[in-house]
Each structure stands twice: as structure tokens, then as C-alpha cells.
Amino acid sequence: MSSPTGPIATVSALVRANLQRLLREKSNYFFILALPLMIVFALGVAVADSATSSLIGVVNETGSQTASAFRHRLNAADSVRLVDMSSEADLRLAIARKAVDAGYVVTGSEGHLKVEWFAAPEANLELRSILQSALTETNVRGQVAQVVADQERVPLTEATDLADKAAEIAPKVEVKVSHDDDAGSIAGAIRSSLAGGQLTLFLFLTAMAGSGYLLTSRLYGVTRRTQAAPVRIGWIILGEALGRFVVALIQAAIIFFGSILLFGVDWKEPLAVWLLCLGMGMVGTGAAMLLGTVGRSEQQVGAIATTLSLVLAAIGGSMQPLAFFPDTMRTLAFLTPHAWMNDALWTILVKGGGLAQVWPAILVLVAEGLALLGLATWMMRRSLR
Amino acid sequence: MIWTLLMRDLGSRLRDRSALVLAVIAPIALVTVLSLLMGGPDTKKIPVGFAPDSASTVSKALQDGPLQQLTDDDVIALTMYADRAEITKAIDKGTVDAGIAVDGDSVDVIKGGGIVAGAIAEAVARSTAAAVDGVTTAVAADRMRGGKADPETLAKAVLAAKPALDLGDATPVGVLDTKAQLAAGMATLFLFFAVQFGVLGLLEERRSGTLPRLLAAPLAPWKILASKVLTSLVLGLISMTLLISYSSLALGAHWGNWVGVSVLTVSGVLAAVATVTLVAGVAKSSEQAAAIQGMLAMGLAILGGSFFSVARSGGIAAILSRITPHYWYGEGLARLAEGGTLTAIRTPVLVLLAFALVVGVPGLMLAKRTVRA
């Protein structure tokens, strides 16, 4: 049986051989699947409600009705989530640890209740103003009853009844709350861009893991021997790269679909986001091939891959939204592929853009990926000469 | 003898650039980058729009009361508009994040992008409406009894009446310095990479054939193991110490009580060394061990809150977070920042040491097999 020749056959044979080498070792399945699943979990936590609401710790052992009415009103504010705690010490620790943003402790008994507010020294004035408003609302009924009691010289219980009756007939200020739908929610935006940033970070990180494989092929002399056959260096690199690209894509798919299925992350424009993932996968694979070509030992390559993945991600806006960068840093950020993808994800997730707006970013990623592959080929050719 | 082995191992590790990159360069680079990003736009005043109605009591109450107060306190930046439509336009343009428009007895709260701005606007509108309603009620009650009390006087009386719930002054709580928190996150992340260069050397030496040769020497196998574990320990301590010193001296991070930080750091490094020892005992090859250790380093860091707080989310994630040394290291630092003394970090230190024991003892037993085999 004669086998077909030509570049396509060569590349596909290399891809097959590389994938076989990867999949023969059962423990590799674990690594290929475990990291993306961990990332899905991280994404899930990043998009959780609590990542962007303000958390207020509540310590209330008084059993007072007024205190629980107050709690109820505070809970109605839509940026606030209340967390019940058992003691002032717990509250202080939670604030110190930033598990909650601030908190209050109710002491005393009905009629003589005191609310003590705890917060970090510099921050959270807005939370205190929300607390104060809820307090005013809660207090006013009792204050009116007191005034009526003084004014009409009747006992407090009678005054309360009188005030309640008067409240029914008195004209009321009407408060209407509406939402301007054209404006996006900042909180939602931060949440989306956090999730997007994690996607970018880990796509690159998992793809970079491929550098070790090219390196071992090279170190064990497999690459040199493959070269003995009438095969061009470019095809060898492409064969290695495609194999790793397939693995990177499988991992990207796990992250992408896992986050949708398990945590209901809404990627808004799935096609555009998926194309961005492909682009980032190419950049990661290209960088991995380059590193595998120039690296000297597996440990060295592993160390550089991890460091590069995290540092580029930090500069490129994966750990903090680009929108909150100082100006110079934001400009510098676009030297990294990460910034291109994160910015495109911000356009899609926050500004409601689609493929029409983000295709330049996809193009940049693909071009960078190809450039890195080209560079890797050139370096490999030099090293084998 | 252990000393000789340790010095030899440490010497070769410190010359090895990969160890240097993961233990020192990477965390320092990351902390530097992230602290540069923190210099971004400060927490500004929250932009809120207001369209008053000069004939309305609520409008006047809002403007002179809470809106004035919040402006004076530098919480909000108030911009005046003619009517509701203008506010909506300003929200669409992003000039303000929320607004309040008053027309007679009707108060419109318009929420835009800023969730906090919307919440403040709504809270202010509702509390002012409640206060104005209170005064109207007091007047109505007086009129029901045939009284003729002056509404102004009644309004002042309502405001002056003793509230059922009295709000005291804010009590400041010490929190962990943001830069120190950031540096601690990165330090613990890379600690788990740094410590691998000691113990995992066992598997490398087995592969390269130097281990059997060492064993041929008149040397107890446990001494070989001990020297590797000590190498990990020293590398971990060097990595943490350098990052703590760098972040405090160059970036101005405040870590807190030095004795407390040192005790915590030593306990944290022990927990990390225990982890890598177990990995060395379980893994079949040095490649596999490095892969498992890398995965554990990333996984524990994500879970333990090195990147963002998992504990905030509550639920299973918050519970899982508590099995990581990263969480307890951060907890210890927070307790020190809150003003705690050495006794306050007893629990975090004990948890870290318990982790080191529970993971490290089986790790040592398994790793000893590797030395003998």
C-alpha cells in the first residue's frame, strides 16, 4: 500500500503522531481536562453576584422588630447584599479580610436601639449614606408619634394610633423608580470583563503548555531525524503546532461551553467570542512553538511559560479591566495579544458590539499567531543547521 | 553530611535560571505590574443629576438635606438639570450615573449605569419622601384634633425627635493594605512553584542516574531526602522573604507586625513544602510531578483567593477556599491588620501547620520509597 506524499500528508502524519504520543499516556487526559475545568470554576466565581454587589455584614441579636424592619429596608437597595454574622469580632475580621465591605451591629432594646457602623477607615461613604437613608425611613414613624404625643398631650400608644390614622388621609410624596435601559450597568460590565479576562488568561496559559512537547521532540532528536526524510522544517513546526492547536481548542471549548452550561455565563455573541478564542489559541500555540524552539530544558521552558502567561495577562487587562487602567498603561497594554482580546470582549459584552466591530482584533491575533509560527520555523531551521 | 548535600543542591538551584524565574523574578514582575495598574482613576465622587421643582416641599427638603450633605461629604458630585428628559439625556451620554427629578409631590428616580449611584439616588429619594410624609402626617394629626400648630415647627420637632434606631459614629476597622494583599496573593501563588525545585530533584536524580550513585555512598537514604526537603524549604523562604521585602521597600506595602508575618510565612512555606513532598511521593516521573505541582499551584491559588476573593461568593466555593494554605495565610495577615496580636493568628498558624503535617507525613513516607527504589 503506497502512502500519499506531499506536505498535507506530512503535516497530518505529524499531527497524528503527536496526538497519539499525548493521548497514549492516560494521565495526560487528566491534565488536558482538569485545568480548563478549574478555569470554568474560576469563571463561575468571577461572575457571581457577590463579586460586584456591596456586602454588608449584620450582627443583630436584639430580636427587635424595628431592627428587623430596618434590615428589610436596607436589603431592598439593589447594590447591597446582607450577610448575617454572629459577633462583632466576626464582623471586624470579615471586614479586615475584605469578605464584606462594611457592617453594622445593633445593640440595646426596643426604644433604645443603637446601630454601630464598622468600615475600613478610608472607604465606603456611599454605603453609609445608603444605611443612613434606610435608617431615616425606619425611624420616621416613631418620631412622628412622639411629636403628636407632645403636641396633643396624649400617651404615646394613643399618639401612634392617631398618627397611623392621619397617615392614611395625608397626601403622600410619590417615589417612582425607573431604569434607563440605554445605559449599561457598570457592575455587570466589571463582572463580564472579569470573566472575559480569565478566559483570555487561561487560553494563553493552556496553549503555552504545548512548548514542552516541541522541546522534548527536539531534545530527544526526533525533530532532527524527521528532517532526514524529505520534509521541510516549516511542515515539521506546522505539524507540531497543529497538534497543540487542536489540544488548545479542545481546552478552549471546555472553558467556553462549560462556563455557559454550568454557570450560565452569557457570551452575547458566541461566534465572535469563539473566533477570538481561535485567534488567542493561535497566538498561544505560536508562542509555545517559539519557546519550544529556543528553550534549553523542560524546567526552563515551563518556568518561562508560566511567568509570561501571567505577566502578559496582567499587563493586558486580564486581572483588572483595561477601562480602569491609567492612560499610559492602557496604551502599553496593546503590545500584548491579551489586551486585543480583552478589549474586543469588552466591546462585545459591555458595549453590545459584534463581529463587525471586533474583526480587527481577531485579525491582529491571527497575524500575531502566524508571525510567531514563522519566527519559530526560522529559529528552528537555524538551530538544526 | 546533610549540610553538604543541602549546600550542593542549593548552589545548583540558585544557578538554575528556571528556579530563579519562578521563585523570584515572576512574582516580583507581577506585583510590580499590578501595583502600577492600581494607580488608575481614583474612586471619584459619584455623579448624580438633580432636576428641582422650586414650588415643591420635597424638592427643597432633598436639596437642602441629604443631597447637600452628600455633596459636602464628597460622596457625590451634583449637577442640576431643568427636567427629567435632560437627566435621561445626561445619563445616556454618561455625564451622570443616576438622577432625581421632582415635579410637585412626585419624585422620579432614574437609574443609569452606575449601580451604586442608582442605589444612593433611590435611598435618598425614599428617605426624604418618608421624612416629608412624616411631617405631613404630624400636621394632619394635629388638624384632626382641631389644632393649628405651625407646620414649620412640627417639621423641626419631627427631625429633632429621638429616633428608635440611633446611628453612632463609624468605627474604623483595620484592613489589610491592598498592596500587601496583592503581594501576598502572588507570593503564595509562586511559593508553590518555587518549592518544587528541591524535592522534585529526587525524581530527576533518579532519572539521570545520580540517585543510585548517591545511595552507593555510605549515606542514610533519609539524609538524601532530608536535604531535598530542606532545599525546598530554603527556596520557599528565600522567595517569600524577597517578595515581602521588595513589596514593602520598593512599593510601600504594609504587611503588619513583623513577628506575626514571619511566623505565618514559615508556617505557609512548611505547608507548601509538604504539598510538593507528597507530589514527589506520588508522581511516576519528574515531568509528571512538575505537571501535577503546576496544576496544584494554579488550582490552590485560584481557590485560595490569590487572584480574587473566592470567600466573598459564599456557598461551596467559600468552603472549598478554606482547604487551601493560601486562604489561611491571607486570613492571618488580615487578623494582624485588624489589630490582632500574635494570639489572633493562632488559628491560621495552627491550620497551616496541621496542613503541613497531614499532607507532609504521608508525603515523606511515600517519597522515602522513591529514594530506596
Coordinates of C-alpha atoms in Angstrom, one line a residue, chain A residues 129-364:
Chain A
S129 CA -25.3 57.0 53.1
I130 CA -27.5 54.1 51.9
L131 CA -27.6 52.9 55.5
Q132 CA -28.5 56.3 56.8
S133 CA -31.4 56.6 54.4
A134 CA -32.8 53.3 55.4
L135 CA -32.5 54.4 59.0
T136 CA -34.4 57.6 58.4
E137 CA -37.2 55.7 56.7
T138 CA -37.4 53.3 59.6
N139 CA -37.3 55.9 62.3
V140 CA -39.8 58.4 61.0
R141 CA -43.0 56.6 62.2
G142 CA -41.8 56.6 65.8
Q143 CA -40.6 60.2 65.6
V144 CA -44.0 61.4 64.2
A145 CA -45.8 59.6 67.1
Q146 CA -43.5 61.3 69.6
V147 CA -44.3 64.8 68.1
V148 CA -48.0 64.0 68.1
A149 CA -47.9 62.8 71.7
D150 CA -46.1 66.1 72.8
Q151 CA -48.3 68.4 70.7
E152 CA -51.6 66.8 71.6
R153 CA -50.6 65.8 75.1
V154 CA -51.7 62.2 74.8
P155 CA -49.9 58.9 75.8
L156 CA -47.5 57.5 73.2
T157 CA -49.7 54.5 72.2
E158 CA -52.7 56.7 71.6
A159 CA -50.5 59.1 69.6
T160 CA -49.2 56.2 67.5
D161 CA -52.8 55.2 66.6
L162 CA -53.6 58.8 65.8
A163 CA -50.5 59.2 63.6
D164 CA -51.3 56.0 61.7
K165 CA -54.8 57.2 61.0
A166 CA -53.6 60.6 60.0
A167 CA -51.0 58.9 57.7
E168 CA -53.9 57.3 55.8
I169 CA -55.5 60.5 54.9
A170 CA -52.5 62.8 54.5
P171 CA -51.2 63.4 50.9
K172 CA -48.1 61.3 50.1
V173 CA -45.0 62.0 48.1
E174 CA -44.9 59.5 45.3
V175 CA -41.5 57.9 44.5
K176 CA -41.1 56.3 41.2
V177 CA -38.0 54.4 40.2
S178 CA -37.2 53.7 36.5
H179 CA -34.2 52.3 34.8
D180 CA -32.6 54.0 31.8
D181 CA -32.1 50.9 29.6
D182 CA -29.7 52.6 27.2
A183 CA -27.1 52.8 30.0
G184 CA -25.2 49.6 30.7
S185 CA -24.7 48.6 34.3
I186 CA -21.1 49.2 35.5
A187 CA -21.3 46.3 37.9
G188 CA -22.4 44.0 35.1
A189 CA -19.6 45.3 32.9
I190 CA -17.0 44.7 35.5
R191 CA -18.3 41.2 36.0
S192 CA -18.3 40.4 32.3
S193 CA -14.9 41.8 31.8
L194 CA -13.6 39.8 34.8
A195 CA -14.9 36.6 33.1
G196 CA -13.5 37.7 29.8
G197 CA -10.1 38.4 31.3
Q198 CA -10.0 35.0 32.9
L199 CA -10.9 33.4 29.5
T200 CA -8.0 35.3 27.8
L201 CA -5.5 34.5 30.6
F202 CA -6.2 30.8 30.7
L203 CA -6.5 30.2 26.9
F204 CA -3.0 31.5 26.6
L205 CA -1.7 29.6 29.6
T206 CA -3.1 26.3 28.4
A207 CA -1.8 26.8 24.9
M208 CA 1.7 27.7 26.2
A209 CA 1.8 24.3 28.0
G210 CA 2.5 22.9 24.5
S211 CA 6.0 24.3 24.4
G212 CA 7.3 21.4 26.4
Y213 CA 6.3 18.9 23.8
L214 CA 8.2 20.5 20.9
L215 CA 11.1 20.9 23.2
T216 CA 11.2 17.2 24.1
S217 CA 10.8 16.3 20.4
R218 CA 13.8 18.5 19.8
L219 CA 15.9 17.4 22.7
Y220 CA 15.4 13.7 22.0
G221 CA 16.4 14.2 18.4
V222 CA 13.1 13.3 16.9
T223 CA 12.9 16.6 15.0
R224 CA 16.4 16.1 13.6
R225 CA 15.6 12.6 12.5
T226 CA 12.3 13.7 10.9
Q227 CA 14.4 16.1 8.9
A228 CA 16.3 13.2 7.4
A229 CA 13.1 12.5 5.5
P230 CA 12.3 14.8 2.6
V231 CA 10.3 17.1 4.9
R232 CA 10.7 20.9 5.2
I233 CA 11.2 22.4 8.7
G234 CA 8.1 24.6 8.2
W235 CA 6.0 21.5 7.9
I236 CA 7.5 19.9 11.0
I237 CA 6.7 23.1 13.0
L238 CA 3.3 23.2 11.5
G239 CA 2.7 19.5 12.3
E240 CA 3.7 20.1 15.9
A241 CA 1.8 23.4 16.1
L242 CA -1.4 21.9 14.7
G243 CA -1.4 19.1 17.2
R244 CA -1.0 21.5 20.0
F245 CA -3.6 23.8 18.5
V246 CA -6.2 21.0 18.5
V247 CA -5.5 20.4 22.2
A248 CA -5.7 24.1 22.9
L249 CA -9.0 24.3 21.0
I250 CA -10.4 21.3 23.0
Q251 CA -9.5 23.1 26.2
A252 CA -11.0 26.4 24.9
A253 CA -14.2 24.6 24.1
I254 CA -14.4 23.1 27.6
I255 CA -13.9 26.6 29.1
F256 CA -16.3 28.2 26.7
F257 CA -19.1 25.7 26.8
G258 CA -18.5 24.7 30.4
S259 CA -19.0 28.3 31.6
I260 CA -22.2 28.5 29.6
L261 CA -23.6 25.2 30.8
L262 CA -22.5 25.2 34.4
F263 CA -22.6 28.9 35.3
G264 CA -24.8 30.4 32.7
V265 CA -22.2 32.9 31.5
D266 CA -23.7 34.9 28.6
W267 CA -21.1 35.5 26.0
K268 CA -23.6 37.6 24.0
E269 CA -22.0 37.0 20.5
P270 CA -20.9 33.3 20.7
L271 CA -19.5 33.3 17.2
A272 CA -17.3 36.4 17.6
V273 CA -16.1 35.2 21.0
W274 CA -15.3 31.8 19.7
L275 CA -13.3 33.3 16.8
L276 CA -11.4 35.4 19.3
C277 CA -10.7 32.1 21.2
L278 CA -9.4 30.6 18.0
G279 CA -7.1 33.7 17.5
M280 CA -5.8 33.6 21.0
G281 CA -5.3 29.8 20.7
M282 CA -3.1 30.5 17.6
V283 CA -1.1 33.2 19.5
G284 CA -0.6 30.8 22.4
T285 CA 0.4 27.9 20.1
G286 CA 2.7 30.2 18.2
A287 CA 4.4 31.4 21.4
A288 CA 4.6 27.8 22.6
M289 CA 6.4 26.7 19.4
L290 CA 8.8 29.6 19.6
L291 CA 9.6 28.8 23.2
G292 CA 9.9 25.1 22.4
T293 CA 12.4 26.0 19.7
V294 CA 14.7 28.3 21.7
G295 CA 14.3 26.6 25.2
R296 CA 17.1 24.6 26.7
S297 CA 15.4 22.5 29.3
E298 CA 11.9 21.5 30.2
Q299 CA 12.1 23.3 33.5
Q300 CA 13.3 26.4 32.0
V301 CA 10.5 26.4 29.4
G302 CA 7.9 25.6 32.0
A303 CA 9.1 28.5 34.2
I304 CA 9.1 31.0 31.3
A305 CA 5.7 29.8 30.0
T306 CA 4.0 30.3 33.4
T307 CA 5.7 33.7 34.1
L308 CA 5.0 35.0 30.6
S309 CA 1.4 33.9 30.7
L310 CA 0.7 35.6 34.0
V311 CA 2.7 38.8 33.4
L312 CA 1.2 39.3 29.9
A313 CA -2.2 38.7 31.3
A314 CA -1.7 41.3 34.0
I315 CA -0.4 43.9 31.5
G316 CA -3.1 43.0 29.0
G317 CA -6.0 43.6 31.4
S318 CA -7.0 40.1 32.4
M319 CA -6.7 40.8 36.1
Q320 CA -8.2 44.3 36.1
P321 CA -10.4 45.8 33.4
L322 CA -8.5 47.9 30.8
A323 CA -11.1 50.6 31.3
F324 CA -9.7 51.2 34.8
F325 CA -6.0 51.4 33.7
P326 CA -4.0 54.6 33.9
D327 CA -3.7 56.1 30.4
T328 CA -0.1 55.2 29.7
M329 CA -0.5 51.7 30.9
R330 CA -3.6 51.3 28.7
T331 CA -1.6 52.3 25.6
L332 CA 1.2 49.9 26.6
A333 CA -1.2 47.1 27.2
F334 CA -1.9 46.8 23.5
L335 CA 1.6 45.4 23.0
T336 CA 0.2 42.2 24.4
P337 CA -2.2 40.0 22.5
H338 CA -4.3 39.8 25.7
A339 CA -5.3 43.4 25.5
W340 CA -6.6 43.0 22.0
M341 CA -8.8 40.1 23.1
N342 CA -9.9 41.7 26.3
D343 CA -10.8 44.9 24.6
A344 CA -12.8 43.0 22.0
L345 CA -14.6 41.1 24.7
W346 CA -15.4 44.4 26.4
T347 CA -16.8 45.7 23.1
I348 CA -19.0 42.5 22.8
L349 CA -20.0 42.1 26.4
V350 CA -20.4 45.6 27.6
K351 CA -20.9 47.8 24.5
G352 CA -23.1 45.3 22.7
G353 CA -20.8 45.1 19.7
G354 CA -20.4 42.1 17.4
L355 CA -18.2 40.6 14.7
A356 CA -18.5 43.9 12.7
Q357 CA -16.7 45.8 15.5
V358 CA -14.2 43.2 16.7
W359 CA -12.9 41.6 13.4
P360 CA -9.7 43.8 13.5
A361 CA -8.8 42.3 16.9
I362 CA -9.3 38.8 15.5
L363 CA -7.1 39.7 12.6
V364 CA -4.4 41.0 14.9

